[in-house]
PDB file of C-alpha atoms in Angstrom:
ATOM      1  CA  MET A  26     -20.655 213.017  73.959  1.00  0.00           C
ATOM      2  CA  GLU A  27     -22.615 215.788  75.653  1.00  0.00           C
ATOM      3  CA  LYS A  28     -26.220 214.875  76.290  1.00  0.00           C
ATOM      4  CA  ILE A  29     -28.415 217.589  74.769  1.00  0.00           C
ATOM      5  CA  GLU A  30     -32.140 218.134  75.154  1.00  0.00           C
ATOM      6  CA  LYS A  31     -33.826 218.987  71.855  1.00  0.00           C
ATOM      7  CA  ASP A  32     -36.944 220.499  73.460  1.00  0.00           C
ATOM      8  CA  LYS A  33     -37.266 224.213  74.161  1.00  0.00           C
ATOM      9  CA  ASN A  34     -35.774 224.833  77.605  1.00  0.00           C
ATOM     10  CA  ARG A  35     -35.511 228.023  79.623  1.00  0.00           C
ATOM     11  CA  PHE A  36     -32.781 228.726  82.149  1.00  0.00           C
ATOM     12  CA  GLY A  37     -31.977 231.810  84.186  1.00  0.00           C
ATOM     13  CA  LEU A  38     -29.946 233.663  86.772  1.00  0.00           C
ATOM     14  CA  ILE A  39     -31.358 234.809  90.114  1.00  0.00           C
ATOM     15  CA  GLY A  40     -29.672 237.737  91.821  1.00  0.00           C
ATOM     16  CA  LYS A  41     -29.914 241.444  92.520  1.00  0.00           C
ATOM     17  CA  ASP A  42     -28.579 244.205  90.218  1.00  0.00           C
ATOM     18  CA  ILE A  43     -27.315 241.607  87.748  1.00  0.00           C
ATOM     19  CA  SER A  44     -27.464 243.399  84.409  1.00  0.00           C
ATOM     20  CA  TYR A  45     -23.651 242.926  84.187  1.00  0.00           C
ATOM     21  CA  SER A  46     -24.030 239.119  84.446  1.00  0.00           C
ATOM     22  CA  PHE A  47     -21.500 236.765  82.863  1.00  0.00           C
ATOM     23  CA  SER A  48     -23.935 233.827  82.792  1.00  0.00           C
ATOM     24  CA  ARG A  49     -26.482 235.122  80.269  1.00  0.00           C
ATOM     25  CA  GLY A  50     -23.828 235.897  77.642  1.00  0.00           C
ATOM     26  CA  TYR A  51     -21.991 232.637  78.306  1.00  0.00           C
ATOM     27  CA  PHE A  52     -25.021 230.385  77.968  1.00  0.00           C
ATOM     28  CA  THR A  53     -26.537 232.278  75.025  1.00  0.00           C
ATOM     29  CA  LYS A  54     -23.250 231.764  73.140  1.00  0.00           C
ATOM     30  CA  LYS A  55     -23.095 228.113  74.256  1.00  0.00           C
ATOM     31  CA  PHE A  56     -26.645 227.393  73.054  1.00  0.00           C
ATOM     32  CA  SER A  57     -25.854 228.979  69.699  1.00  0.00           C
ATOM     33  CA  GLU A  58     -22.649 226.912  69.300  1.00  0.00           C
ATOM     34  CA  LEU A  59     -24.528 223.703  70.171  1.00  0.00           C
ATOM     35  CA  GLY A  60     -27.316 224.476  67.699  1.00  0.00           C
ATOM     36  CA  LEU A  61     -29.810 224.908  70.564  1.00  0.00           C
ATOM     37  CA  GLU A  62     -31.476 228.132  69.411  1.00  0.00           C
ATOM     38  CA  GLN A  63     -34.688 226.917  71.080  1.00  0.00           C
ATOM     39  CA  HIS A  64     -32.975 227.254  74.488  1.00  0.00           C
ATOM     40  CA  SER A  65     -32.890 230.597  76.298  1.00  0.00           C
ATOM     41  CA  TYR A  66     -31.169 232.087  79.347  1.00  0.00           C
ATOM     42  CA  GLU A  67     -32.598 235.122  81.167  1.00  0.00           C
ATOM     43  CA  ASN A  68     -31.743 237.320  84.121  1.00  0.00           C
ATOM     44  CA  PHE A  69     -34.264 237.421  86.984  1.00  0.00           C
ATOM     45  CA  ASP A  70     -33.395 240.457  89.055  1.00  0.00           C
ATOM     46  CA  LEU A  71     -35.185 240.023  92.392  1.00  0.00           C
ATOM     47  CA  GLU A  72     -35.515 242.904  94.834  1.00  0.00           C
ATOM     48  CA  GLN A  73     -35.896 240.315  97.624  1.00  0.00           C
ATOM     49  CA  ILE A  74     -35.638 236.532  97.783  1.00  0.00           C
ATOM     50  CA  ASP A  75     -39.329 236.069  98.777  1.00  0.00           C
ATOM     51  CA  LEU A  76     -40.167 236.853  95.134  1.00  0.00           C
ATOM     52  CA  PHE A  77     -38.701 233.466  94.150  1.00  0.00           C
ATOM     53  CA  LYS A  78     -42.089 231.807  94.901  1.00  0.00           C
ATOM     54  CA  ASN A  79     -43.885 234.025  92.378  1.00  0.00           C
ATOM     55  CA  LEU A  80     -41.094 233.546  89.875  1.00  0.00           C
ATOM     56  CA  MET A  81     -41.611 229.773  90.054  1.00  0.00           C
ATOM     57  CA  LYS A  82     -45.405 230.101  89.703  1.00  0.00           C
ATOM     58  CA  GLN A  83     -45.162 232.392  86.681  1.00  0.00           C
ATOM     59  CA  ASN A  84     -42.410 230.428  84.885  1.00  0.00           C
ATOM     60  CA  SER A  85     -43.308 226.754  85.157  1.00  0.00           C
ATOM     61  CA  ASP A  86     -41.309 225.881  82.030  1.00  0.00           C
ATOM     62  CA  ILE A  87     -37.905 226.826  83.498  1.00  0.00           C
ATOM     63  CA  LYS A  88     -35.509 223.866  83.843  1.00  0.00           C
ATOM     64  CA  GLY A  89     -32.770 225.426  85.948  1.00  0.00           C
ATOM     65  CA  PHE A  90     -31.298 228.511  87.597  1.00  0.00           C
ATOM     66  CA  ASN A  91     -27.941 229.849  88.610  1.00  0.00           C
ATOM     67  CA  VAL A  92     -27.935 231.922  91.802  1.00  0.00           C
ATOM     68  CA  THR A  93     -25.624 234.844  92.517  1.00  0.00           C
ATOM     69  CA  ILE A  94     -25.077 237.635  95.065  1.00  0.00           C
ATOM     70  CA  PRO A  95     -26.776 238.173  97.471  1.00  0.00           C
ATOM     71  CA  TYR A  96     -29.012 235.065  97.437  1.00  0.00           C
ATOM     72  CA  LYS A  97     -26.723 231.998  97.571  1.00  0.00           C
ATOM     73  CA  GLU A  98     -27.588 231.425 101.243  1.00  0.00           C
ATOM     74  CA  GLN A  99     -31.038 233.041 101.330  1.00  0.00           C
ATOM     75  CA  ILE A 100     -32.407 230.762  98.575  1.00  0.00           C
ATOM     76  CA  MET A 101     -31.899 227.562 100.585  1.00  0.00           C
ATOM     77  CA  PRO A 102     -35.148 227.548 102.653  1.00  0.00           C
ATOM     78  CA  PHE A 103     -37.171 227.900  99.414  1.00  0.00           C
ATOM     79  CA  LEU A 104     -35.848 224.688  97.835  1.00  0.00           C
ATOM     80  CA  SER A 105     -37.409 221.212  97.892  1.00  0.00           C
ATOM     81  CA  LYS A 106     -34.084 219.452  98.325  1.00  0.00           C
ATOM     82  CA  ILE A 107     -30.404 220.357  98.743  1.00  0.00           C
ATOM     83  CA  ASP A 108     -27.465 218.296  97.559  1.00  0.00           C
ATOM     84  CA  GLU A 109     -25.238 217.001 100.373  1.00  0.00           C
ATOM     85  CA  GLU A 110     -22.187 219.055  99.389  1.00  0.00           C
ATOM     86  CA  ALA A 111     -24.211 222.286  99.028  1.00  0.00           C
ATOM     87  CA  GLN A 112     -25.762 221.588 102.448  1.00  0.00           C
ATOM     88  CA  ALA A 113     -22.300 221.148 103.989  1.00  0.00           C
ATOM     89  CA  ILE A 114     -21.096 224.392 102.387  1.00  0.00           C
ATOM     90  CA  GLY A 115     -24.212 226.335 103.364  1.00  0.00           C
ATOM     91  CA  ALA A 116     -24.706 227.962  99.964  1.00  0.00           C
ATOM     92  CA  VAL A 117     -26.439 227.121  96.664  1.00  0.00           C
ATOM     93  CA  ASN A 118     -25.576 228.593  93.269  1.00  0.00           C
ATOM     94  CA  THR A 119     -27.287 226.108  90.930  1.00  0.00           C
ATOM     95  CA  ILE A 120     -30.895 224.862  90.950  1.00  0.00           C
ATOM     96  CA  LYS A 121     -32.231 221.969  88.899  1.00  0.00           C
ATOM     97  CA  ILE A 122     -36.011 221.716  88.461  1.00  0.00           C
ATOM     98  CA  VAL A 123     -37.485 218.243  88.143  1.00  0.00           C
ATOM     99  CA  LYS A 124     -41.307 217.900  88.061  1.00  0.00           C
ATOM    100  CA  ASN A 125     -41.761 221.158  90.051  1.00  0.00           C
ATOM    101  CA  ALA A 126     -39.201 220.045  92.677  1.00  0.00           C
ATOM    102  CA  THR A 127     -36.279 222.470  93.117  1.00  0.00           C
ATOM    103  CA  ILE A 128     -32.935 220.822  93.911  1.00  0.00           C
ATOM    104  CA  GLY A 129     -30.006 222.980  95.060  1.00  0.00           C
ATOM    105  CA  TYR A 130     -26.338 222.369  94.217  1.00  0.00           C
ATOM    106  CA  ASN A 131     -23.056 224.250  94.625  1.00  0.00           C
ATOM    107  CA  THR A 132     -20.832 224.383  91.544  1.00  0.00           C
ATOM    108  CA  ASP A 133     -18.651 227.218  92.929  1.00  0.00           C
ATOM    109  CA  VAL A 134     -16.637 224.539  94.744  1.00  0.00           C
ATOM    110  CA  TYR A 135     -15.807 222.758  91.501  1.00  0.00           C
ATOM    111  CA  GLY A 136     -15.068 226.054  89.725  1.00  0.00           C
ATOM    112  CA  PHE A 137     -12.839 227.482  92.457  1.00  0.00           C
ATOM    113  CA  GLN A 138     -10.832 224.287  92.955  1.00  0.00           C
ATOM    114  CA  LYS A 139     -10.201 223.820  89.216  1.00  0.00           C
ATOM    115  CA  SER A 140      -9.128 227.444  88.786  1.00  0.00           C
ATOM    116  CA  ILE A 141      -6.876 227.894  91.864  1.00  0.00           C
ATOM    117  CA  GLU A 142      -5.048 224.538  91.821  1.00  0.00           C
ATOM    118  CA  PRO A 143      -2.673 225.424  88.920  1.00  0.00           C
ATOM    119  CA  TYR A 144      -1.381 228.423  90.926  1.00  0.00           C
ATOM    120  CA  LEU A 145      -0.750 226.701  94.255  1.00  0.00           C
ATOM    121  CA  ARG A 146       2.842 226.034  95.360  1.00  0.00           C
ATOM    122  CA  ASN A 147       4.260 224.100  98.326  1.00  0.00           C
ATOM    123  CA  HIS A 148       4.613 227.227 100.486  1.00  0.00           C
ATOM    124  CA  HIS A 149       0.902 228.088 100.091  1.00  0.00           C
ATOM    125  CA  LYS A 150      -0.209 226.517 103.358  1.00  0.00           C
ATOM    126  CA  LYS A 151      -2.407 229.276 104.846  1.00  0.00           C
ATOM    127  CA  ALA A 152      -5.061 231.532 103.310  1.00  0.00           C
ATOM    128  CA  LEU A 153      -7.044 234.630 104.171  1.00  0.00           C
ATOM    129  CA  ILE A 154     -10.605 234.715 102.841  1.00  0.00           C
ATOM    130  CA  LEU A 155     -11.700 238.342 102.446  1.00  0.00           C
ATOM    131  CA  GLY A 156     -15.467 238.532 102.989  1.00  0.00           C
ATOM    132  CA  THR A 157     -17.982 236.154 104.542  1.00  0.00           C
ATOM    133  CA  GLY A 158     -20.818 235.847 101.975  1.00  0.00           C
ATOM    134  CA  GLY A 159     -22.078 232.761 100.127  1.00  0.00           C
ATOM    135  CA  ALA A 160     -19.083 232.459  97.788  1.00  0.00           C
ATOM    136  CA  SER A 161     -16.647 232.566 100.710  1.00  0.00           C
ATOM    137  CA  LYS A 162     -18.201 229.371 102.062  1.00  0.00           C
ATOM    138  CA  ALA A 163     -17.399 227.475  98.862  1.00  0.00           C
ATOM    139  CA  VAL A 164     -13.844 228.861  98.980  1.00  0.00           C
ATOM    140  CA  ALA A 165     -13.429 227.704 102.593  1.00  0.00           C
ATOM    141  CA  PHE A 166     -14.761 224.250 101.663  1.00  0.00           C
ATOM    142  CA  VAL A 167     -12.171 223.891  98.877  1.00  0.00           C
ATOM    143  CA  LEU A 168      -9.257 225.166 100.966  1.00  0.00           C
ATOM    144  CA  ASN A 169     -10.158 222.690 103.677  1.00  0.00           C
ATOM    145  CA  LYS A 170     -10.253 219.918 101.065  1.00  0.00           C
ATOM    146  CA  LEU A 171      -6.799 220.960  99.804  1.00  0.00           C
ATOM    147  CA  GLY A 172      -5.336 220.991 103.326  1.00  0.00           C
ATOM    148  CA  ILE A 173      -4.875 224.784 103.390  1.00  0.00           C
ATOM    149  CA  THR A 174      -5.598 226.438 106.751  1.00  0.00           C
ATOM    150  CA  TYR A 175      -7.708 229.582 106.421  1.00  0.00           C
ATOM    151  CA  LYS A 176      -9.079 232.553 108.342  1.00  0.00           C
ATOM    152  CA  PHE A 177     -12.014 234.748 107.370  1.00  0.00           C
ATOM    153  CA  VAL A 178     -11.423 238.511 107.335  1.00  0.00           C
ATOM    154  CA  SER A 179     -14.445 240.728 107.907  1.00  0.00           C
ATOM    155  CA  ARG A 180     -15.330 244.334 108.742  1.00  0.00           C
ATOM    156  CA  ASN A 181     -17.561 242.855 111.465  1.00  0.00           C
ATOM    157  CA  PRO A 182     -15.636 239.758 112.547  1.00  0.00           C
ATOM    158  CA  LYS A 183     -17.283 236.964 114.494  1.00  0.00           C
ATOM    159  CA  LYS A 184     -15.438 234.562 116.782  1.00  0.00           C
ATOM    160  CA  ASP A 185     -12.197 233.223 115.233  1.00  0.00           C
ATOM    161  CA  GLN A 186     -12.367 235.737 112.371  1.00  0.00           C
ATOM    162  CA  LEU A 187      -9.957 238.602 111.736  1.00  0.00           C
ATOM    163  CA  ASN A 188     -10.662 242.284 111.272  1.00  0.00           C
ATOM    164  CA  TYR A 189      -8.926 244.100 108.411  1.00  0.00           C
ATOM    165  CA  LYS A 190      -7.035 246.065 111.079  1.00  0.00           C
ATOM    166  CA  ASP A 191      -5.495 242.788 112.306  1.00  0.00           C
ATOM    167  CA  LEU A 192      -3.588 242.235 109.059  1.00  0.00           C
ATOM    168  CA  SER A 193      -0.054 242.987 110.214  1.00  0.00           C
ATOM    169  CA  LYS A 194       3.227 242.136 108.483  1.00  0.00           C
ATOM    170  CA  GLU A 195       3.423 238.993 110.647  1.00  0.00           C
ATOM    171  CA  VAL A 196      -0.065 237.837 109.617  1.00  0.00           C
ATOM    172  CA  LEU A 197       0.589 238.428 105.919  1.00  0.00           C
ATOM    173  CA  SER A 198       3.961 236.674 106.005  1.00  0.00           C
ATOM    174  CA  GLU A 199       2.181 233.597 107.426  1.00  0.00           C
ATOM    175  CA  TYR A 200      -0.932 233.678 105.189  1.00  0.00           C
ATOM    176  CA  THR A 201       0.347 233.719 101.616  1.00  0.00           C
ATOM    177  CA  VAL A 202      -2.923 233.018  99.766  1.00  0.00           C
ATOM    178  CA  LEU A 203      -5.436 235.892  99.659  1.00  0.00           C
ATOM    179  CA  VAL A 204      -8.885 235.284  98.169  1.00  0.00           C
ATOM    180  CA  ASN A 205     -11.191 238.248  97.592  1.00  0.00           C
ATOM    181  CA  CYS A 206     -14.811 237.162  98.024  1.00  0.00           C
ATOM    182  CA  THR A 207     -16.130 240.710  98.482  1.00  0.00           C
ATOM    183  CA  PRO A 208     -17.745 242.644  95.602  1.00  0.00           C
ATOM    184  CA  LEU A 209     -15.165 245.448  96.034  1.00  0.00           C
ATOM    185  CA  GLY A 210     -13.655 246.422  92.691  1.00  0.00           C
ATOM    186  CA  THR A 211     -16.481 245.143  90.496  1.00  0.00           C
ATOM    187  CA  TYR A 212     -17.286 247.303  87.474  1.00  0.00           C
ATOM    188  CA  PRO A 213     -18.205 250.205  87.545  1.00  0.00           C
ATOM    189  CA  ASN A 214     -16.532 250.790  90.965  1.00  0.00           C
ATOM    190  CA  ILE A 215     -13.167 249.655  89.675  1.00  0.00           C
ATOM    191  CA  LYS A 216     -11.047 251.719  92.078  1.00  0.00           C
ATOM    192  CA  ASP A 217     -12.413 249.978  95.172  1.00  0.00           C
ATOM    193  CA  LYS A 218     -10.415 247.223  96.830  1.00  0.00           C
ATOM    194  CA  PRO A 219     -10.255 245.406 100.186  1.00  0.00           C
ATOM    195  CA  ASP A 220      -8.488 247.449 102.846  1.00  0.00           C
ATOM    196  CA  ILE A 221      -5.352 245.381 103.382  1.00  0.00           C
ATOM    197  CA  PRO A 222      -1.684 246.475 103.744  1.00  0.00           C
ATOM    198  CA  TYR A 223      -0.583 245.664 100.186  1.00  0.00           C
ATOM    199  CA  HIS A 224       3.005 246.799 100.904  1.00  0.00           C
ATOM    200  CA  PHE A 225       3.496 243.566 102.925  1.00  0.00           C
ATOM    201  CA  ILE A 226       2.771 241.403  99.866  1.00  0.00           C
ATOM    202  CA  THR A 227       5.760 239.586  98.350  1.00  0.00           C
ATOM    203  CA  ASN A 228       6.447 237.256  95.422  1.00  0.00           C
ATOM    204  CA  GLU A 229       5.473 234.380  97.756  1.00  0.00           C
ATOM    205  CA  HIS A 230       1.853 235.560  97.739  1.00  0.00           C
ATOM    206  CA  LEU A 231      -1.003 234.425  95.532  1.00  0.00           C
ATOM    207  CA  LEU A 232      -3.950 236.815  95.149  1.00  0.00           C
ATOM    208  CA  PHE A 233      -7.141 235.305  93.738  1.00  0.00           C
ATOM    209  CA  ASP A 234     -10.145 237.525  93.015  1.00  0.00           C
ATOM    210  CA  LEU A 235     -13.584 236.005  92.403  1.00  0.00           C
ATOM    211  CA  ILE A 236     -14.413 239.135  90.363  1.00  0.00           C
ATOM    212  CA  TYR A 237     -13.918 238.871  86.579  1.00  0.00           C
ATOM    213  CA  ASN A 238     -14.923 242.369  85.453  1.00  0.00           C
ATOM    214  CA  PRO A 239     -12.547 244.183  85.204  1.00  0.00           C
ATOM    215  CA  GLU A 240     -10.004 241.535  84.263  1.00  0.00           C
ATOM    216  CA  LYS A 241      -7.485 243.043  86.687  1.00  0.00           C
ATOM    217  CA  THR A 242      -9.216 244.517  89.731  1.00  0.00           C
ATOM    218  CA  ALA A 243      -7.581 247.151  91.938  1.00  0.00           C
ATOM    219  CA  PHE A 244      -6.926 244.294  94.427  1.00  0.00           C
ATOM    220  CA  LEU A 245      -5.034 242.254  91.798  1.00  0.00           C
ATOM    221  CA  LEU A 246      -3.168 245.267  90.413  1.00  0.00           C
ATOM    222  CA  ALA A 247      -1.976 246.276  93.893  1.00  0.00           C
ATOM    223  CA  GLY A 248      -0.820 242.720  94.619  1.00  0.00           C
ATOM    224  CA  GLU A 249       0.913 242.350  91.261  1.00  0.00           C
ATOM    225  CA  GLN A 250       2.755 245.620  91.826  1.00  0.00           C
ATOM    226  CA  GLU A 251       4.328 244.089  94.955  1.00  0.00           C
ATOM    227  CA  GLY A 252       5.372 240.937  93.069  1.00  0.00           C
ATOM    228  CA  GLY A 253       2.441 238.688  93.987  1.00  0.00           C
ATOM    229  CA  LYS A 254       1.020 236.069  91.596  1.00  0.00           C
ATOM    230  CA  ILE A 255      -2.560 236.878  90.572  1.00  0.00           C
ATOM    231  CA  SER A 256      -5.675 235.284  89.082  1.00  0.00           C
ATOM    232  CA  ASN A 257      -9.190 236.600  88.488  1.00  0.00           C
ATOM    233  CA  GLY A 258     -12.497 234.715  88.612  1.00  0.00           C
ATOM    234  CA  SER A 259     -13.165 234.217  84.891  1.00  0.00           C
ATOM    235  CA  ASN A 260     -11.943 230.590  84.754  1.00  0.00           C
ATOM    236  CA  MET A 261     -13.875 229.803  87.917  1.00  0.00           C
ATOM    237  CA  LEU A 262     -17.061 231.150  86.332  1.00  0.00           C
ATOM    238  CA  GLN A 263     -16.585 229.069  83.198  1.00  0.00           C
ATOM    239  CA  PHE A 264     -15.879 225.893  85.184  1.00  0.00           C
ATOM    240  CA  GLN A 265     -18.905 226.403  87.435  1.00  0.00           C
ATOM    241  CA  ALA A 266     -21.140 227.245  84.448  1.00  0.00           C
ATOM    242  CA  GLU A 267     -20.121 224.013  82.692  1.00  0.00           C
ATOM    243  CA  LYS A 268     -20.811 222.069  85.886  1.00  0.00           C
ATOM    244  CA  SER A 269     -24.289 223.689  86.062  1.00  0.00           C
ATOM    245  CA  TRP A 270     -24.958 222.628  82.475  1.00  0.00           C
ATOM    246  CA  GLU A 271     -23.898 219.079  83.331  1.00  0.00           C
ATOM    247  CA  ILE A 272     -26.290 219.030  86.314  1.00  0.00           C
ATOM    248  CA  TRP A 273     -29.228 220.378  84.268  1.00  0.00           C
ATOM    249  CA  ASN A 274     -28.661 217.679  81.651  1.00  0.00           C
ATOM    250  CA  SER A 275     -28.090 214.740  83.986  1.00  0.00           C
TER     251      SER A 275
END
């Protein structure tokens, strides 16, 4: 049985330009279904991460936050404590507040693993992670856990990373899992997509997009057109949200 606090509790999302947020709608609906009308979930749109200190001072009754783009890495120095797994990943997307102490966790790992596993087949041994932000670190952590070799793809690649120009037919025939961790294709810019040679995609490929709005991004549509299997990020978001709720109530 789910443990439920009966007191009034406030929760929120920290990010930038987050009016489109999935989390507020999800948790508002959840609270209503659980008969927790005294709970609330708000968006805290921060122009810069330094404003987190003021946010904490002005909202001492908040019990927990989710953290989204672009602050999953930047939030870490502001926290009292970081869970071991989140520390290893190098990104935090969930904060629990206990007696003014802020404890950071990463529930993206749980969400991504639960949502990609049903699609993986024996030939999915190598993956390309498109983008190098906070979410990409959770993706890399999961792939490593699942025994899938991966390479990061970036417009400004560091050592051991690939540039989009490096994605030849040979590379794509070897790396049959493609995970989009960039914001390209998010509503309202729905025509944008990562610059990869989609004509080299086959029915052996799996394309996973962390974006959930629109349901089928330009990246997924282009992959599907070539016969690739596709999945968006909506299940991942639900899994990670439920994990956040579990953490806040533990």
